[in-house]
XYZ file of C-alpha atoms in Angstrom:
666
model
C 49.468 68.143 39.371
C 50.764 64.889 40.898
C 53.807 63.243 39.495
C 53.198 59.848 37.648
C 54.886 58.136 40.280
C 52.399 59.199 42.888
C 49.519 57.909 40.659
C 48.172 54.420 41.581
C 47.819 52.218 38.474
C 44.304 50.581 38.020
C 44.555 48.243 35.152
C 41.482 46.157 36.492
C 39.299 48.913 35.032
C 40.491 48.111 31.757
C 39.837 44.489 31.864
C 36.387 45.267 33.402
C 35.637 47.430 30.289
C 36.935 44.941 27.923
C 35.213 42.020 29.546
C 32.106 43.732 30.015
C 31.986 44.452 26.193
C 32.622 40.864 25.232
C 29.973 39.687 27.740
C 27.397 41.838 26.121
C 28.391 40.372 22.729
C 28.089 36.863 24.118
C 24.754 37.779 25.563
C 23.617 39.180 22.295
C 24.861 35.960 20.615
C 22.865 33.775 22.923
C 19.674 36.014 22.592
C 20.070 35.652 18.858
C 20.524 31.998 18.760
C 17.426 31.693 21.181
C 15.530 33.711 18.519
C 16.731 31.597 15.629
C 16.737 28.076 17.212
C 13.764 28.335 19.574
C 11.497 31.318 19.115
C 11.617 31.591 15.208
C 12.707 28.032 14.649
C 10.033 26.996 12.277
C 10.397 30.356 10.065
C 14.304 29.906 10.123
C 13.884 26.401 8.931
C 11.488 27.478 6.229
C 13.637 30.232 5.102
C 16.554 27.907 4.617
C 14.521 25.432 3.039
C 13.341 28.074 0.503
C 16.894 28.784 -0.522
C 17.823 25.016 -0.936
C 14.553 23.169 -1.648
C 12.453 23.733 -4.850
C 9.299 22.223 -5.962
C 9.086 20.912 -9.418
C 5.551 19.970 -11.007
C 4.915 16.504 -12.531
C 2.092 16.947 -15.109
C -0.816 14.845 -14.972
C -2.328 12.975 -17.827
C -5.681 14.489 -19.083
C -8.874 12.525 -18.707
C -10.190 10.920 -21.947
C -13.169 12.258 -24.093
C -15.725 9.507 -25.115
C -18.601 9.300 -27.135
C -22.084 7.923 -25.899
C -20.847 4.270 -26.451
C -17.585 4.587 -24.822
C -15.686 4.958 -27.894
C -12.656 7.302 -27.554
C -12.695 10.356 -29.474
C -9.573 11.867 -27.597
C -7.108 9.898 -25.613
C -3.504 9.946 -24.702
C -0.581 8.462 -26.166
C 2.980 8.201 -24.398
C 5.867 9.761 -26.545
C 9.381 10.351 -25.636
C 10.917 13.751 -25.038
C 14.606 14.676 -24.698
C 15.512 17.217 -22.134
C 18.739 18.959 -21.218
C 19.829 20.176 -17.763
C 20.576 23.890 -17.923
C 23.305 23.506 -15.107
C 24.943 20.720 -17.058
C 24.790 22.770 -20.311
C 26.566 25.657 -18.477
C 29.454 23.351 -17.158
C 29.686 21.583 -20.619
C 29.036 24.063 -23.278
C 30.058 21.361 -25.980
C 26.971 19.449 -25.204
C 24.640 21.719 -27.109
C 26.793 21.102 -30.357
C 26.828 17.291 -29.722
C 22.963 17.283 -29.200
C 22.405 19.396 -32.023
C 24.237 17.121 -34.481
C 22.338 13.868 -33.025
C 18.935 15.616 -33.257
C 19.416 17.475 -36.439
C 18.500 20.871 -34.576
C 20.432 23.942 -34.595
C 22.682 25.022 -31.677
C 20.738 28.390 -31.577
C 17.409 26.449 -31.196
C 18.659 24.339 -28.368
C 20.177 27.587 -26.747
C 16.690 29.132 -27.260
C 14.969 26.153 -25.709
C 17.145 26.367 -22.617
C 16.509 30.081 -22.257
C 12.678 29.550 -22.353
C 11.258 31.001 -19.238
C 8.032 28.965 -19.592
C 10.053 26.089 -18.039
C 11.169 25.906 -14.349
C 15.036 26.557 -14.130
C 15.360 23.709 -11.917
C 13.974 21.068 -14.247
C 15.584 19.950 -17.564
C 14.365 21.990 -20.662
C 12.585 20.145 -23.351
C 14.775 19.854 -26.472
C 13.007 17.369 -28.770
C 9.274 15.960 -28.677
C 8.458 12.813 -30.309
C 12.077 11.752 -30.419
C 12.668 8.903 -32.877
C 13.455 5.391 -31.259
C 17.077 5.467 -32.835
C 17.927 8.635 -31.259
C 16.718 7.612 -27.795
C 18.449 4.220 -28.135
C 21.791 6.036 -29.176
C 21.542 8.412 -26.144
C 20.988 5.395 -23.814
C 23.870 3.416 -25.193
C 26.359 6.584 -25.049
C 25.156 8.142 -21.841
C 28.580 9.344 -20.812
C 28.814 11.366 -24.038
C 25.606 13.271 -23.316
C 25.902 14.619 -19.577
C 22.717 16.252 -18.472
C 20.651 14.688 -21.142
C 17.547 12.923 -20.057
C 14.900 10.744 -21.848
C 11.384 11.302 -20.440
C 8.180 9.564 -21.381
C 5.483 12.264 -21.803
C 1.673 12.175 -22.426
C -0.052 13.928 -25.276
C -3.429 14.153 -27.109
C -4.321 11.495 -29.725
C -7.437 11.205 -31.871
C -8.346 7.491 -32.713
C -10.959 8.386 -35.266
C -8.757 11.049 -36.937
C -8.133 14.805 -35.992
C -10.899 15.885 -38.349
C -13.731 14.331 -36.407
C -15.698 16.769 -34.324
C -12.747 19.317 -34.288
C -14.846 22.452 -32.980
C -16.804 20.380 -30.482
C -13.750 18.458 -28.968
C -11.353 21.461 -29.127
C -7.657 21.549 -28.488
C -4.956 21.856 -25.744
C -2.219 24.459 -25.901
C 0.335 26.248 -23.658
C -1.127 28.454 -20.929
C -0.672 32.180 -21.047
C 0.029 34.562 -18.280
C -3.302 36.004 -18.545
C -4.858 32.494 -18.161
C -2.601 31.844 -15.043
C -3.853 35.015 -13.582
C -7.577 34.083 -14.418
C -7.136 30.772 -12.368
C -5.398 31.807 -9.213
C -4.786 28.989 -6.842
C -5.526 26.385 -9.314
C -1.888 25.338 -9.673
C -1.043 26.212 -13.084
C 2.485 26.764 -13.964
C 4.146 28.568 -16.690
C 4.884 25.323 -18.623
C 1.404 24.112 -18.076
C -1.100 23.177 -20.804
C -4.861 24.296 -20.727
C -8.003 23.396 -22.922
C -8.352 26.284 -25.343
C -11.723 25.585 -27.158
C -14.617 23.147 -27.174
C -14.918 20.271 -24.556
C -11.267 20.555 -23.749
C -11.800 24.105 -22.486
C -15.290 23.774 -20.946
C -14.524 20.766 -19.065
C -10.955 21.799 -18.127
C -11.426 21.448 -14.355
C -12.352 17.812 -14.776
C -9.985 16.824 -17.618
C -6.741 18.323 -16.292
C -6.390 16.068 -13.181
C -4.000 16.900 -10.525
C -0.486 17.569 -10.957
C 2.299 15.688 -8.812
C 5.224 17.481 -7.217
C 8.999 16.811 -6.937
C 10.748 18.355 -4.351
C 14.438 18.880 -5.220
C 17.476 20.144 -3.280
C 19.915 22.562 -4.912
C 23.220 23.954 -3.901
C 24.318 27.648 -3.676
C 25.224 27.505 -7.326
C 21.816 26.384 -8.186
C 22.738 22.920 -9.238
C 20.536 20.110 -8.358
C 21.610 17.858 -5.762
C 18.832 15.383 -5.612
C 15.210 14.719 -5.123
C 13.996 14.640 -1.709
C 10.346 13.827 -2.041
C 7.972 13.031 -4.906
C 3.865 13.103 -4.933
C 2.474 11.336 -7.896
C 0.146 12.998 -10.228
C -3.581 12.024 -10.389
C -4.929 11.511 -13.926
C -8.063 13.737 -15.019
C -11.652 12.518 -15.001
C -13.055 11.745 -18.316
C -16.035 13.156 -20.177
C -18.621 10.935 -21.672
C -20.490 12.944 -24.503
C -23.811 12.683 -25.869
C -22.246 12.621 -29.204
C -22.343 9.461 -31.360
C -18.967 8.915 -32.945
C -20.342 7.149 -36.118
C -22.880 9.815 -36.597
C -20.447 12.748 -36.007
C -17.984 11.350 -38.668
C -20.806 10.974 -40.983
C -22.107 14.439 -40.451
C -18.729 16.091 -40.782
C -18.298 14.239 -44.225
C -21.741 15.140 -45.453
C -21.588 18.670 -44.661
C -18.102 19.198 -46.133
C -18.929 17.374 -49.311
C -22.240 19.465 -49.739
C -20.423 22.755 -49.270
C -17.675 21.875 -51.707
C -20.248 20.557 -54.253
C -22.435 23.642 -53.800
C -19.471 25.978 -54.696
C -19.286 24.380 -58.173
C -23.112 24.227 -59.165
C -24.623 27.659 -60.387
C -28.154 28.712 -58.955
C -30.498 27.663 -61.588
C -32.470 30.910 -61.002
C -29.848 33.508 -60.424
C -27.066 31.932 -62.483
C -24.635 32.780 -59.618
C -22.113 30.516 -58.294
C -22.797 30.201 -54.581
C -19.923 31.155 -52.449
C -21.024 28.781 -49.741
C -18.794 30.453 -47.360
C -19.353 28.491 -44.236
C -21.884 25.963 -42.912
C -23.049 24.057 -39.742
C -25.264 21.003 -39.072
C -26.612 19.925 -35.874
C -28.546 16.624 -34.706
C -30.353 16.655 -31.232
C -32.407 14.524 -29.251
C -35.727 16.437 -29.008
C -36.792 14.715 -25.939
C -33.880 15.732 -23.662
C -31.745 18.167 -25.548
C -28.837 15.757 -25.998
C -26.484 16.883 -28.877
C -26.005 13.736 -30.865
C -23.746 15.343 -33.538
C -22.500 18.862 -34.345
C -20.391 19.974 -37.327
C -18.863 23.104 -38.641
C -17.102 23.936 -41.982
C -14.387 24.999 -42.596
C -12.613 22.937 -39.969
C -9.127 21.943 -39.106
C -7.295 18.863 -38.058
C -6.785 18.708 -34.191
C -3.635 16.537 -34.611
C -1.809 19.706 -36.013
C -1.909 21.112 -32.602
C 0.129 18.141 -31.363
C 2.519 17.591 -34.150
C 3.129 21.297 -34.631
C 1.105 24.131 -36.605
C 3.334 26.426 -38.683
C 2.416 30.224 -38.566
C 1.407 30.190 -42.253
C -0.989 27.244 -41.462
C -2.476 28.912 -38.406
C -3.049 32.329 -40.101
C -4.691 30.483 -43.157
C -7.024 28.623 -40.874
C -7.769 32.048 -39.024
C -8.509 33.697 -42.186
C -11.003 31.320 -43.515
C -12.782 31.023 -39.941
C -11.817 27.405 -39.261
C -11.459 27.840 -35.742
C -15.275 29.236 -35.470
C -17.807 26.577 -34.385
C -20.536 28.213 -36.626
C -23.233 25.898 -35.092
C -23.042 28.079 -31.841
C -21.183 31.197 -33.149
C -22.658 31.789 -36.628
C -25.382 34.436 -36.860
C -27.562 33.939 -40.103
C -30.925 35.498 -41.363
C -33.283 32.724 -40.937
C -35.800 33.258 -43.808
C -38.659 30.938 -43.970
C -37.494 28.700 -41.254
C -38.745 31.618 -39.046
C -42.340 30.992 -40.081
C -42.690 28.342 -37.498
C -42.618 31.251 -34.887
C -45.114 33.253 -36.798
C -47.439 30.411 -37.494
C -47.261 29.706 -33.714
C -48.165 33.086 -32.810
C -51.064 33.082 -35.285
C -52.409 29.855 -33.821
C -52.000 31.086 -30.105
C -53.657 34.270 -30.796
C -56.182 33.110 -33.198
C -55.686 36.337 -35.239
C -56.098 34.070 -38.589
C -57.986 30.821 -38.517
C -55.913 27.774 -39.955
C -58.526 26.984 -42.462
C -59.006 30.484 -43.900
C -57.877 30.644 -47.400
C -55.684 33.369 -48.564
C -55.268 34.270 -52.203
C -51.561 34.257 -52.803
C -51.181 36.132 -55.907
C -47.375 36.568 -55.710
C -47.393 40.192 -54.660
C -48.492 41.685 -51.439
C -49.560 45.270 -51.343
C -49.680 46.931 -47.976
C -53.173 48.192 -47.429
C -53.385 52.013 -47.136
C -49.735 52.323 -48.136
C -49.177 55.687 -50.170
C -45.275 55.933 -50.056
C -43.012 54.693 -52.705
C -44.655 51.715 -54.685
C -41.531 49.746 -54.223
C -41.987 50.091 -50.198
C -45.557 49.103 -50.564
C -45.428 45.889 -52.415
C -43.790 42.533 -51.226
C -43.035 39.829 -53.838
C -43.076 36.084 -53.370
C -39.999 34.279 -54.433
C -42.287 32.490 -57.011
C -43.847 35.684 -58.634
C -46.656 33.604 -59.942
C -48.030 33.096 -56.499
C -49.384 29.893 -55.024
C -53.140 30.568 -55.298
C -55.402 29.891 -52.388
C -53.505 28.679 -49.363
C -54.534 28.077 -45.677
C -52.048 27.902 -42.865
C -50.877 24.187 -43.432
C -50.537 24.888 -47.122
C -48.544 28.058 -46.681
C -46.220 26.304 -44.640
C -45.787 23.253 -47.119
C -45.323 25.784 -50.191
C -43.552 28.392 -48.059
C -45.929 31.005 -49.222
C -44.417 34.391 -48.502
C -47.576 36.209 -49.150
C -49.428 34.392 -46.451
C -46.890 35.553 -43.858
C -46.704 38.928 -45.199
C -50.338 39.167 -44.600
C -49.727 37.739 -40.928
C -47.185 40.422 -40.336
C -49.417 43.022 -41.468
C -52.388 41.833 -39.514
C -50.359 41.836 -36.231
C -48.965 45.522 -36.589
C -52.509 46.777 -37.746
C -53.925 45.165 -34.511
C -51.456 46.473 -31.989
C -54.225 47.576 -29.576
C -55.224 44.127 -29.192
C -52.199 42.074 -29.258
C -49.417 44.485 -28.497
C -46.332 45.485 -30.450
C -44.478 42.300 -30.266
C -46.643 39.217 -30.205
C -44.444 37.280 -32.824
C -41.073 38.396 -30.907
C -42.698 37.117 -27.779
C -43.289 33.767 -29.068
C -39.574 33.855 -30.538
C -38.543 34.510 -26.936
C -40.495 31.431 -25.626
C -38.647 29.222 -28.208
C -35.352 30.842 -27.011
C -34.261 32.487 -30.133
C -33.112 35.705 -28.564
C -31.391 33.902 -25.691
C -28.377 31.914 -25.135
C -29.162 28.072 -25.344
C -26.855 27.505 -22.378
C -25.125 24.801 -24.337
C -21.938 23.304 -22.573
C -19.633 24.714 -24.839
C -17.600 27.935 -24.690
C -18.054 31.184 -26.694
C -21.650 30.840 -27.634
C -23.108 33.860 -29.116
C -26.853 35.037 -28.621
C -29.296 35.806 -31.584
C -31.552 38.618 -31.954
C -35.214 38.850 -33.359
C -36.002 42.263 -35.017
C -38.374 44.438 -33.181
C -38.687 48.206 -32.285
C -36.752 47.990 -29.314
C -33.955 45.965 -30.861
C -33.882 48.490 -33.972
C -33.250 51.222 -31.469
C -30.667 49.439 -29.605
C -28.782 48.316 -32.792
C -28.839 52.123 -33.883
C -27.551 53.385 -30.568
C -24.641 50.847 -30.571
C -23.708 51.248 -34.392
C -25.591 54.397 -35.919
C -23.787 53.968 -39.369
C -24.419 50.261 -39.639
C -28.012 50.767 -38.513
C -29.063 54.182 -39.383
C -32.985 53.557 -39.202
C -34.604 53.797 -35.841
C -38.251 54.007 -36.750
C -40.379 50.884 -36.999
C -43.034 50.746 -39.814
C -45.659 48.132 -41.077
C -43.047 47.013 -43.811
C -40.516 46.144 -40.899
C -43.193 44.061 -39.159
C -43.911 42.190 -42.453
C -40.218 41.379 -43.153
C -39.804 40.228 -39.685
C -42.892 37.799 -39.816
C -41.128 35.888 -42.659
C -37.541 35.907 -41.105
C -35.868 38.922 -42.768
C -34.815 42.312 -41.615
C -32.055 42.430 -38.877
C -33.307 38.949 -37.396
C -30.094 36.807 -36.949
C -30.035 33.475 -35.331
C -27.465 30.737 -34.324
C -28.079 27.317 -35.802
C -28.327 25.697 -32.352
C -30.915 28.083 -31.214
C -33.078 27.420 -34.187
C -32.503 23.599 -33.964
C -33.595 23.814 -30.399
C -36.820 25.766 -31.086
C -37.681 22.947 -33.700
C -36.873 20.379 -31.186
C -39.274 22.320 -28.738
C -41.952 22.102 -31.177
C -41.265 18.512 -32.118
C -41.756 17.444 -28.446
C -44.784 19.336 -27.614
C -43.380 22.402 -26.201
C -40.588 21.745 -23.499
C -37.364 23.625 -24.117
C -34.293 21.845 -23.007
C -30.863 23.224 -22.946
C -28.607 21.365 -25.513
C -26.330 19.127 -23.735
C -23.139 17.917 -25.360
C -21.682 16.028 -22.134
C -23.639 13.267 -20.294
C -21.331 12.528 -17.536
C -17.984 12.827 -15.706
C -16.539 9.368 -14.863
C -13.144 8.799 -12.796
C -10.387 6.599 -14.107
C -11.958 3.472 -12.651
C -15.064 4.079 -14.993
C -17.278 5.148 -12.009
C -19.679 8.015 -12.783
C -18.986 10.814 -10.382
C -21.221 13.449 -12.128
C -24.397 12.760 -14.397
C -25.862 15.533 -16.274
C -29.608 15.217 -16.561
C -31.984 17.149 -18.913
C -32.235 20.833 -18.228
C -35.646 22.300 -18.688
C -35.350 26.148 -19.684
C -38.872 26.952 -20.514
C -42.148 25.828 -22.172
C -43.991 26.988 -25.503
C -48.041 26.478 -25.323
C -48.736 24.146 -28.010
C -51.934 22.366 -27.401
C -53.320 20.333 -30.342
C -55.398 23.179 -31.753
C -52.104 25.132 -32.126
C -49.788 22.281 -33.046
C -51.694 20.262 -35.310
C -52.218 22.546 -38.031
C -48.542 23.773 -38.154
C -47.336 19.952 -37.929
C -49.578 19.117 -40.861
C -47.673 21.978 -42.964
C -44.327 21.003 -42.099
C -44.913 17.360 -42.701
C -46.284 18.628 -46.240
C -42.782 20.322 -46.886
C -41.396 16.751 -47.191
C -44.094 14.260 -47.766
C -46.506 16.403 -50.381
C -45.493 16.755 -53.948
C -46.191 20.501 -53.251
C -43.726 20.570 -50.578
C -40.542 22.866 -50.934
C -38.326 19.814 -49.886
C -40.195 17.035 -51.490
C -37.763 16.510 -54.618
C -34.307 16.567 -52.613
C -35.856 14.163 -50.000
C -37.417 11.693 -52.502
C -34.201 11.689 -54.658
C -31.843 11.158 -51.624
C -33.467 9.054 -48.843
C -33.414 5.309 -48.868
C -35.888 4.527 -46.414
C -39.797 4.862 -46.563
C -41.341 7.924 -45.428
C -44.491 5.897 -44.378
C -42.652 4.029 -41.727
C -40.379 6.959 -40.791
C -42.244 10.188 -41.632
C -40.224 13.690 -41.527
C -41.490 17.177 -41.061
C -39.286 20.186 -41.751
C -38.975 23.405 -43.223
C -36.765 25.151 -45.945
C -35.338 28.693 -45.580
C -34.019 30.856 -48.275
C -32.760 33.949 -46.654
C -31.628 37.034 -48.471
C -28.258 38.681 -47.710
C -28.954 41.901 -49.477
C -27.429 42.929 -52.832
C -27.663 41.259 -56.112
C -24.361 39.733 -55.857
C -24.911 37.758 -52.909
C -26.721 34.265 -52.816
C -29.263 33.675 -49.942
C -28.487 31.744 -46.914
C -29.568 28.194 -47.333
C -31.467 26.391 -44.461
C -33.348 23.301 -43.791
C -34.416 21.881 -40.526
C -36.118 18.563 -40.232
C -37.454 16.330 -37.498
C -38.892 12.768 -37.169
C -40.207 10.361 -36.910
C -43.165 12.608 -36.648
C -45.520 9.943 -35.185
C -42.999 9.784 -31.954
C -40.375 12.436 -32.395
C -36.839 11.512 -31.785
C -34.259 13.594 -33.740
C -34.147 17.047 -35.042
C -31.506 17.800 -37.918
C -30.434 21.254 -38.939
C -28.226 22.553 -41.554
C -27.411 26.106 -42.751
C -24.975 27.230 -45.515
C -24.117 30.844 -45.550
C -24.750 32.161 -49.219
C -25.370 28.517 -50.186
C -28.528 29.308 -52.453
C -31.975 27.827 -51.874
C -32.724 25.804 -49.030
C -33.958 22.839 -51.029
C -30.738 22.824 -53.220
C -28.117 23.051 -50.502
C -29.218 22.422 -47.025
C -32.006 19.989 -47.472
C -29.652 17.326 -49.054
C -27.489 17.485 -45.916
C -30.465 16.746 -43.775
C -31.715 14.129 -45.992
C -28.574 12.349 -45.993
C -28.234 12.557 -42.083
C -31.475 10.942 -41.792
C -30.413 8.090 -44.181
C -27.792 7.430 -41.454
C -29.981 7.751 -38.412
C -32.668 5.410 -39.813
C -30.090 2.984 -40.574
C -28.099 3.293 -37.370
C -30.612 4.276 -34.568
C -28.944 6.028 -31.636
C -28.820 4.081 -28.522
C -28.760 5.062 -24.989
C -25.542 6.366 -23.364
C -23.438 3.667 -21.765
C -21.614 4.711 -18.496
C -20.591 1.435 -16.674
C -17.331 -0.370 -17.123
C -16.184 1.657 -20.233
C -12.919 3.184 -19.299
C -9.592 1.855 -18.180
C -6.942 4.743 -17.807
C -3.430 3.630 -18.127
C -1.605 6.551 -16.592
C -2.978 7.240 -13.004
C -1.719 6.471 -9.488
C -4.404 8.021 -7.310
C -8.111 8.290 -8.211
C -11.067 10.173 -6.791
C -13.258 8.535 -4.326
C -16.041 11.333 -4.690
C -19.615 9.771 -4.902
C -21.936 9.955 -7.811
C -23.876 13.131 -8.332
C -26.706 13.898 -10.700
C -26.889 17.438 -11.836
C -28.792 19.682 -14.071
C -26.477 22.393 -14.528
C -22.879 23.218 -15.269
């Protein structure tokens, strides 16, 4: 082994190794900088921005809801809201107590508002809505004492005619839920957004909501807001013009409510029972195009409650009494004698019984060939003394059950010629077992009793509907509107509108048009034809004569209430209609009270319907509502929809420039 003194020193190797190592690090650094600054420049900038820039939403004001004359039913008012910065509250814990003392709220409530995850952490949290002017002024004058506190003008819903007018039709707006956000992906909703929850507010949400603006803010590493870099102004929502007439709507709401409350205080003169009058609905439509001129439902609620704040106790009370239901489109009621229009139409279309043939109404109809329990073989008129000899028109005028018992029997006994469901087939043409496709959410569909429906009901709920077989007696009950037939008021009103106009079935239309903030029409909703019923003069005229007699003839079931209530001449404005008194089963329940009328019969324009659940006889409870409504209509004829120059929206910066469109569907 060589001695150390004999080995040549080579320090340059160490320098080579060290230098090479640092050169490699330098090259790696250069490569990384190339990737970050050149190759992935855009991605890197975006990543930095995502950590320092945040986009906050600026809510857009909702569009208005107007009646057919341009009268605002729902508009917006600007209120003042006090907000507190979360970052400032963290830096100055005492501000919560100071703000609580000023506003009268508890510190815990303010802390809860700050912790509310529904609001963006980079935006001040709302602390007090509808702030009084004296509090706002104090904060502005003593701004140094309230670090992080801001005062903001916000838009909220207002009801110029009062929150009780057309509540279920108009609907209300409420905070959006997580499920609703998921149901509208890409729509731009945030956790602090509001959304239409019912009625027109919900159905036309996509137009009313407008387009939210944005505010791009910069935050530091601690999450504190440094400033606003860019702002996009919100665009106010489009407004919806309704076919509703504000005056008629207000009148109908009052008439229905007054009648229901009065009905609960007057015992039924025949049974002696006090009607429960649980709920009711009323509808007015234009028979020539399906326009809904007014729609009322009772019990109801005040829309302003959702703006001012509804307590849990109030909410659960309204929920318990069914105030949030729109019974005009969601109520299902046994129709009783109002269904006789359908059976009479089937009679005249098939010719199974001539309209001039006289039938001896004895008050008791015994099913021919029936040998079972006598109670199952005999059907009684409401008037047990009977109506004597009646033909089709007189049977409608007097509401002879016997006559329609006989028709139900004749159709079932001649199945080979007319099939099992000739009456149900006509009901289908009138749309009674289908959705009307009204432009309101949550409409329910009615049903018309039949062998097929009986089986379907039993399969779905065997305990509630234990019987599967269909007998002659079932067909008899169905023919005069009993059994398991259950209809919505809007569907039955539409059926009578179809008869009144000669056979064209339109979809009921609540909205007439969508207009932008400049009052320009962007969508116009034309009539939607859903079907036709064959009503040539030989079919329609005998039925019309009978329905006119209901109101105009002293023998008519609604003659007395109309002649005691109306203040116009039936000669100049003739009305036809039909009462309905539908059994609810059991001796302790009053029947459903119906009346539906249309006029003037010389050139039909309006159909008016009222139903009151467990309200008693149709002539006693429902007919007065219709008579009072016709008083209003005769005194205040409904004019055409006004669409030009009717809107000036105060809270908009950018408006739609889309062209006008006429559509027949939604």
